[in-house]
Structure formats: C-alpha cells, structure tokens
Coordinates of N, CA, C and O in Angstrom, one line a residue:
M1 N 84.6 180.1 83.1 CA 85.0 179.1 82.2 C 84.3 179.1 80.9 O 84.9 178.9 79.8
L2 N 83.0 179.4 81.0 CA 82.2 179.5 79.8 C 82.7 180.6 78.9 O 82.7 180.5 77.6
R3 N 83.1 181.7 79.5 CA 83.6 182.9 78.7 C 84.9 182.5 78.0 O 85.1 182.8 76.8
I4 N 85.8 181.7 78.6 CA 87.0 181.3 78.0 C 86.7 180.4 76.8 O 87.3 180.5 75.7
L5 N 85.7 179.4 77.0 CA 85.3 178.6 75.9 C 84.7 179.3 74.7 O 85.0 179.1 73.6
A6 N 83.9 180.3 75.1 CA 83.3 181.2 74.0 C 84.4 181.9 73.2 O 84.3 182.0 72.0
N7 N 85.3 182.5 74.0 CA 86.4 183.1 73.3 C 87.2 182.2 72.4 O 87.6 182.5 71.3
G8 N 87.4 180.9 72.9 CA 88.1 179.9 72.1 C 87.4 179.6 70.8 O 87.9 179.4 69.7
V9 N 86.0 179.4 70.9 CA 85.2 179.1 69.8 C 85.3 180.3 68.7 O 85.4 180.1 67.5
C10 N 85.2 181.5 69.2 CA 85.3 182.7 68.3 C 86.6 182.7 67.7 O 86.7 183.0 66.5
L11 N 87.7 182.5 68.4 CA 89.0 182.5 67.8 C 89.1 181.4 66.8 O 89.7 181.6 65.7
A12 N 88.6 180.2 67.0 CA 88.6 179.1 66.1 C 87.9 179.5 64.8 O 88.3 179.2 63.7
A13 N 86.7 180.1 64.9 CA 85.9 180.5 63.8 C 86.7 181.5 62.9 O 86.7 181.4 61.7
L14 N 87.3 182.5 63.6 CA 88.1 183.5 62.9 C 89.2 182.9 62.2 O 89.5 183.2 61.0
M15 N 89.9 181.9 62.8 CA 91.1 181.3 62.2 C 90.7 180.4 61.0 O 91.3 180.4 60.0
L16 N 89.5 179.7 61.2 CA 89.1 178.9 60.1 C 88.7 179.8 58.9 O 88.9 179.4 57.7
A17 N 88.1 180.9 59.2 CA 87.7 181.8 58.1 C 88.9 182.3 57.3 O 88.8 182.6 56.1
S18 N 90.0 182.4 58.0 CA 91.2 182.9 57.3 C 92.1 181.8 56.7 O 93.1 182.1 56.2
H19 N 91.6 180.6 56.8 CA 92.4 179.4 56.4 C 92.8 179.5 54.9 O 93.9 179.1 54.5
A20 N 91.9 180.0 54.1 CA 92.2 180.1 52.6 C 93.4 181.0 52.3 O 94.2 180.7 51.5
A21 N 93.5 182.1 53.1 CA 94.6 183.0 52.9 C 95.9 182.4 53.3 O 97.0 182.8 52.9
Q22 N 95.9 181.4 54.2 CA 97.1 180.8 54.7 C 98.0 180.1 53.6 O 99.2 180.1 53.7
A23 N 97.3 179.6 52.6 CA 98.0 178.9 51.5 C 99.1 179.8 50.8 O 100.1 179.3 50.3
A24 N 98.9 181.1 50.8 CA 99.8 182.0 50.2 C 101.0 182.4 51.1 O 101.9 183.1 50.6
E25 N 101.0 182.0 52.3 CA 102.0 182.4 53.3 C 103.3 181.6 53.0 O 103.3 180.5 52.6
A26 N 104.4 182.4 53.3 CA 105.7 181.8 53.2 C 105.9 180.7 54.2 O 105.3 180.7 55.3
E27 N 106.7 179.7 53.9 CA 106.9 178.6 54.8 C 107.4 179.0 56.2 O 107.0 178.5 57.2
E28 N 108.2 180.0 56.2 CA 108.8 180.5 57.5 C 107.7 181.1 58.4 O 107.9 181.3 59.6
C29 N 106.6 181.4 57.8 CA 105.5 182.0 58.6 C 104.6 180.9 59.3 O 103.7 181.2 60.1
R30 N 104.9 179.7 59.0 CA 104.1 178.6 59.6 C 104.4 178.3 61.0 O 103.6 177.8 61.8
T31 N 105.6 178.6 61.5 CA 106.0 178.4 62.9 C 105.5 179.7 63.7 O 105.8 180.8 63.3
V32 N 104.8 179.4 64.8 CA 104.3 180.5 65.6 C 105.0 180.2 67.0 O 104.8 179.2 67.6
R33 N 105.8 181.2 67.4 CA 106.6 181.1 68.6 C 105.9 181.8 69.8 O 105.8 183.0 69.7
M34 N 105.4 181.0 70.8 CA 104.7 181.6 71.9 C 105.5 181.4 73.2 O 106.4 180.5 73.2
A35 N 105.1 182.2 74.2 CA 105.7 182.0 75.5 C 104.6 182.2 76.6 O 103.7 183.0 76.3
E36 N 104.8 181.6 77.7 CA 104.0 181.9 78.9 C 104.8 181.7 80.1 O 105.8 181.0 80.1
P37 N 104.4 182.4 81.2 CA 105.3 182.4 82.4 C 105.1 181.3 83.4 O 105.7 181.3 84.5
G38 N 104.3 180.2 83.0 CA 104.2 179.1 83.9 C 103.0 179.2 84.8 O 102.9 178.4 85.7
W39 N 102.1 180.2 84.6 CA 100.9 180.3 85.4 C 99.9 179.4 84.8 O 99.7 179.3 83.6
N40 N 99.0 178.8 85.7 CA 98.0 177.8 85.2 C 97.1 178.4 84.2 O 96.8 177.8 83.2
D41 N 96.6 179.6 84.4 CA 95.6 180.2 83.5 C 96.2 180.4 82.1 O 95.6 180.2 81.1
L42 N 97.5 180.9 82.1 CA 98.2 181.1 80.8 C 98.6 179.8 80.2 O 98.7 179.8 78.9
A43 N 98.9 178.8 80.9 CA 99.2 177.5 80.4 C 98.0 177.0 79.6 O 98.1 176.5 78.5
F44 N 96.8 177.2 80.2 CA 95.6 176.8 79.6 C 95.3 177.6 78.3 O 95.1 177.0 77.2
T45 N 95.4 178.9 78.4 CA 95.1 179.8 77.2 C 96.1 179.5 76.1 O 95.7 179.4 74.9
T46 N 97.4 179.3 76.4 CA 98.4 179.0 75.4 C 98.2 177.7 74.8 O 98.4 177.4 73.6
G47 N 97.8 176.7 75.7 CA 97.5 175.4 75.2 C 96.3 175.3 74.2 O 96.4 174.6 73.2
V48 N 95.3 176.1 74.5 CA 94.2 176.2 73.5 C 94.6 176.8 72.2 O 94.3 176.3 71.1
A49 N 95.4 177.9 72.3 CA 96.0 178.5 71.0 C 96.8 177.5 70.3 O 96.8 177.4 69.0
N50 N 97.6 176.7 71.0 CA 98.5 175.7 70.4 C 97.6 174.7 69.6 O 98.0 174.4 68.4
V51 N 96.6 174.2 70.2 CA 95.7 173.2 69.5 C 95.1 173.8 68.3 O 95.0 173.2 67.2
L52 N 94.5 175.0 68.4 CA 93.9 175.7 67.3 C 94.9 175.9 66.1 O 94.5 175.7 65.0
L53 N 96.0 176.4 66.5 CA 97.0 176.7 65.4 C 97.5 175.4 64.7 O 97.6 175.4 63.5
E54 N 97.7 174.3 65.5 CA 98.0 173.1 64.8 C 96.9 172.6 63.9 O 97.2 172.1 62.8
A55 N 95.7 172.8 64.3 CA 94.5 172.4 63.4 C 94.5 173.2 62.2 O 94.0 172.7 61.1
L56 N 95.0 174.4 62.2 CA 95.1 175.2 61.0 C 96.3 175.0 60.1 O 96.5 175.7 59.2
G57 N 97.2 174.1 60.5 CA 98.3 173.8 59.7 C 99.6 174.6 60.2 O 100.6 174.5 59.5
Y58 N 99.5 175.3 61.3 CA 100.7 176.0 61.7 C 101.5 175.0 62.6 O 101.0 174.0 63.0
Q59 N 102.7 175.4 63.0 CA 103.6 174.7 63.8 C 103.9 175.5 65.1 O 104.9 176.2 65.1
P60 N 103.0 175.5 66.1 CA 103.2 176.3 67.2 C 104.3 175.7 68.1 O 104.5 174.5 68.2
Q61 N 105.1 176.6 68.7 CA 106.1 176.3 69.7 C 105.8 177.1 70.9 O 105.6 178.3 70.8
S62 N 105.9 176.5 72.1 CA 105.6 177.3 73.3 C 106.8 177.0 74.3 O 107.2 175.9 74.5
Q63 N 107.2 178.1 75.0 CA 108.2 178.0 76.0 C 107.7 178.6 77.3 O 107.0 179.6 77.3
V64 N 108.2 178.1 78.4 CA 107.9 178.8 79.7 C 109.1 179.6 80.0 O 110.2 179.2 80.1
L65 N 108.8 180.9 80.1 CA 109.9 181.9 80.3 C 109.5 183.0 81.3 O 108.3 183.2 81.6
G66 N 110.4 183.7 81.9 CA 110.1 184.8 82.8 C 109.6 186.0 82.0 O 109.8 186.1 80.8
I67 N 108.8 186.8 82.7 CA 108.2 187.9 82.1 C 109.2 188.8 81.3 O 108.9 189.2 80.2
N68 N 110.3 189.2 82.0 CA 111.3 190.0 81.3 C 111.8 189.4 80.0 O 112.0 190.1 79.0
V69 N 112.0 188.1 80.1 CA 112.5 187.4 78.9 C 111.5 187.4 77.8 O 111.8 187.5 76.6
I70 N 110.2 187.2 78.2 CA 109.2 187.2 77.2 C 109.1 188.5 76.5 O 109.1 188.6 75.2
Y71 N 109.1 189.6 77.2 CA 109.1 190.9 76.5 C 110.3 191.2 75.7 O 110.2 191.8 74.6
E72 N 111.4 190.8 76.2 CA 112.7 191.0 75.3 C 112.6 190.2 74.1 O 113.0 190.6 73.0
G73 N 112.1 188.9 74.2 CA 111.9 188.1 73.1 C 110.9 188.6 72.1 O 111.1 188.5 70.9
M74 N 109.9 189.3 72.5 CA 108.9 189.9 71.6 C 109.6 191.1 70.9 O 109.5 191.2 69.7
K75 N 110.3 191.9 71.7 CA 111.0 193.0 71.1 C 112.0 192.6 70.0 O 112.1 193.2 69.0
N76 N 112.8 191.6 70.3 CA 113.8 191.1 69.4 C 113.3 190.2 68.3 O 114.1 189.7 67.5
R77 N 112.0 190.0 68.3 CA 111.3 189.1 67.3 C 111.7 187.7 67.4 O 111.7 187.0 66.4
D78 N 112.1 187.3 68.6 CA 112.4 185.9 68.9 C 111.1 185.1 69.3 O 111.0 183.9 69.3
L79 N 110.1 185.9 69.6 CA 108.7 185.4 70.0 C 107.7 186.1 69.2 O 107.9 187.3 68.9
D80 N 106.6 185.4 68.9 CA 105.5 186.0 68.1 C 104.3 186.3 68.9 O 103.5 187.2 68.5
L81 N 104.1 185.6 70.0 CA 102.8 185.7 70.7 C 102.9 185.5 72.2 O 103.6 184.6 72.6
F82 N 102.3 186.3 72.9 CA 102.2 186.2 74.4 C 100.7 186.5 74.8 O 100.2 187.6 74.5
L83 N 100.0 185.6 75.3 CA 98.6 185.7 75.6 C 98.3 186.1 77.1 O 97.2 185.9 77.5
G84 N 99.3 186.7 77.8 CA 99.1 186.8 79.2 C 99.3 188.2 79.8 O 99.7 188.3 81.0
Y85 N 99.1 189.3 79.1 CA 99.3 190.6 79.7 C 98.1 190.8 80.7 O 97.0 190.8 80.3
W86 N 98.5 191.1 81.9 CA 97.5 191.4 83.0 C 97.7 192.8 83.4 O 98.8 193.2 83.9
D87 N 96.7 193.6 83.3 CA 96.7 195.0 83.7 C 96.0 195.1 85.0 O 94.9 194.6 85.1
P88 N 96.5 195.6 86.0 CA 97.7 196.5 86.2 C 99.0 195.8 86.6 O 100.0 196.5 86.7
A89 N 98.9 194.5 86.8 CA 100.1 193.8 87.3 C 101.3 193.9 86.4 O 102.5 194.0 86.9
M90 N 101.2 194.0 85.1 CA 102.3 194.0 84.2 C 102.6 195.4 83.5 O 103.4 195.4 82.6
V91 N 102.0 196.4 84.0 CA 102.2 197.7 83.4 C 103.6 198.1 83.4 O 104.2 198.6 82.4
T92 N 104.3 197.9 84.5 CA 105.7 198.3 84.5 C 106.6 197.5 83.6 O 107.6 198.0 83.1
Y93 N 106.2 196.3 83.3 CA 107.0 195.5 82.4 C 106.7 195.9 80.9 O 107.6 196.0 80.1
Y94 N 105.4 196.2 80.6 CA 104.9 196.4 79.3 C 105.2 197.9 78.8 O 105.5 198.1 77.6
E95 N 105.1 198.9 79.7 CA 105.3 200.3 79.3 C 106.5 200.6 78.4 O 106.3 201.3 77.4
P96 N 107.7 200.2 78.7 CA 108.8 200.5 77.8 C 108.7 200.0 76.4 O 109.1 200.7 75.5
Y97 N 108.1 198.8 76.3 CA 108.0 198.2 75.0 C 106.8 198.9 74.2 O 106.9 199.0 73.0
K98 N 105.8 199.3 74.9 CA 104.7 200.0 74.3 C 105.2 201.3 73.8 O 104.9 201.7 72.7
K99 N 106.0 202.0 74.6 CA 106.5 203.3 74.2 C 107.4 203.3 73.0 O 107.3 204.2 72.1
D100 N 108.2 202.3 72.9 CA 109.1 202.2 71.7 C 108.5 201.5 70.6 O 109.1 201.4 69.5
G101 N 107.3 201.0 70.7 CA 106.5 200.4 69.6 C 107.0 199.0 69.3 O 106.5 198.4 68.3
S102 N 107.8 198.4 70.1 CA 108.3 197.0 69.8 C 107.3 195.9 70.1 O 107.4 194.8 69.6
V103 N 106.4 196.2 71.0 CA 105.4 195.2 71.4 C 104.0 195.9 71.4 O 103.9 197.0 71.9
E104 N 103.0 195.3 70.8 CA 101.7 195.9 70.8 C 100.6 195.0 71.4 O 100.7 193.8 71.2
N105 N 99.7 195.6 72.0 CA 98.5 194.8 72.6 C 97.5 194.8 71.4 O 97.0 195.8 71.1
V106 N 97.3 193.6 70.9 CA 96.4 193.4 69.8 C 94.9 193.3 70.2 O 94.1 193.9 69.6
R107 N 94.6 192.6 71.3 CA 93.2 192.4 71.7 C 93.1 192.1 73.1 O 94.0 191.4 73.7
V108 N 92.1 192.5 73.8 CA 91.7 192.1 75.1 C 90.9 190.8 75.0 O 89.9 190.8 74.3
N109 N 91.3 189.8 75.8 CA 90.5 188.6 75.7 C 89.7 188.2 77.0 O 89.0 187.3 77.0
L110 N 89.8 189.1 78.0 CA 89.0 188.9 79.2 C 88.7 190.3 79.8 O 89.6 191.0 80.2
V111 N 87.5 190.6 79.9 CA 87.0 191.9 80.4 C 86.4 191.7 81.8 O 85.6 190.8 82.0
G112 N 86.7 192.6 82.7 CA 86.1 192.6 84.0 C 86.7 191.6 85.1 O 86.2 191.5 86.2
A113 N 87.8 191.0 84.7 CA 88.5 190.2 85.7 C 89.2 191.0 86.8 O 89.6 192.1 86.5
K114 N 89.2 190.5 88.0 CA 89.8 191.3 89.1 C 91.2 190.8 89.3 O 91.5 189.6 89.2
Y115 N 92.1 191.7 89.6 CA 93.4 191.3 90.0 C 93.6 191.5 91.5 O 93.6 192.7 92.0
T116 N 93.6 190.5 92.3 CA 93.7 190.6 93.7 C 94.6 189.5 94.2 O 95.0 188.6 93.6

C-alpha cells in the first residue's frame, strides 16, 4: 500500500511540475478517457489518476470495459489511458497491439508483484 501511495505522490509531483505547459494545450486535450476492467486494484489506481487529473484541470472520464474492448478502444483512439496491464496474464491480449504499434507500454508502475 505504501508503494502505491509513493507512486501516487510521485505522479502528482510530476503532473504539478508540468502544469504550466498545460495552459497551451488545445481544449480537446483536456478530456482524458480511461478504462478499467472492474478489478478492485485497477478501480483504485484509476480512481487515484482521476482525482489527480481533475486537480490539474483535466476532465477525466472512466469506463468499466472488458479487456478486448479496452485494447480495441486504445487502438482506435477512443481511449487514452489504461493503467492495468498485468504481465504475464495479459500478454496474449497486448501482443498484437504492441506488434502493430497501436498501443504502447509507457511505464511500469509496480515491480516485483506476483501473479498467482
């Protein structure tokens, strides 16, 4: 739990540091479209991102969707953000999108977690 809070604080600091650059953004960039599959841990992570984005003046939207729908939404640019890639559980879902370059893994936010 402490690691999640530390990651949230780091994310908040990074977002606040970039706040000045936000003023030059186009209005259509203010909406951040997120999705999560309805799992408790991802509901929490997405909720934290939602609060931070709102505090920075963005208008976050979050939907509960199936994994296949999330990846297709990312590919089609109907979604901007998914904070729940779990390796190795989602490799089969992610690989086609990684190969065609339509979805990219930007950052790992949890190291050393076990998938059991």
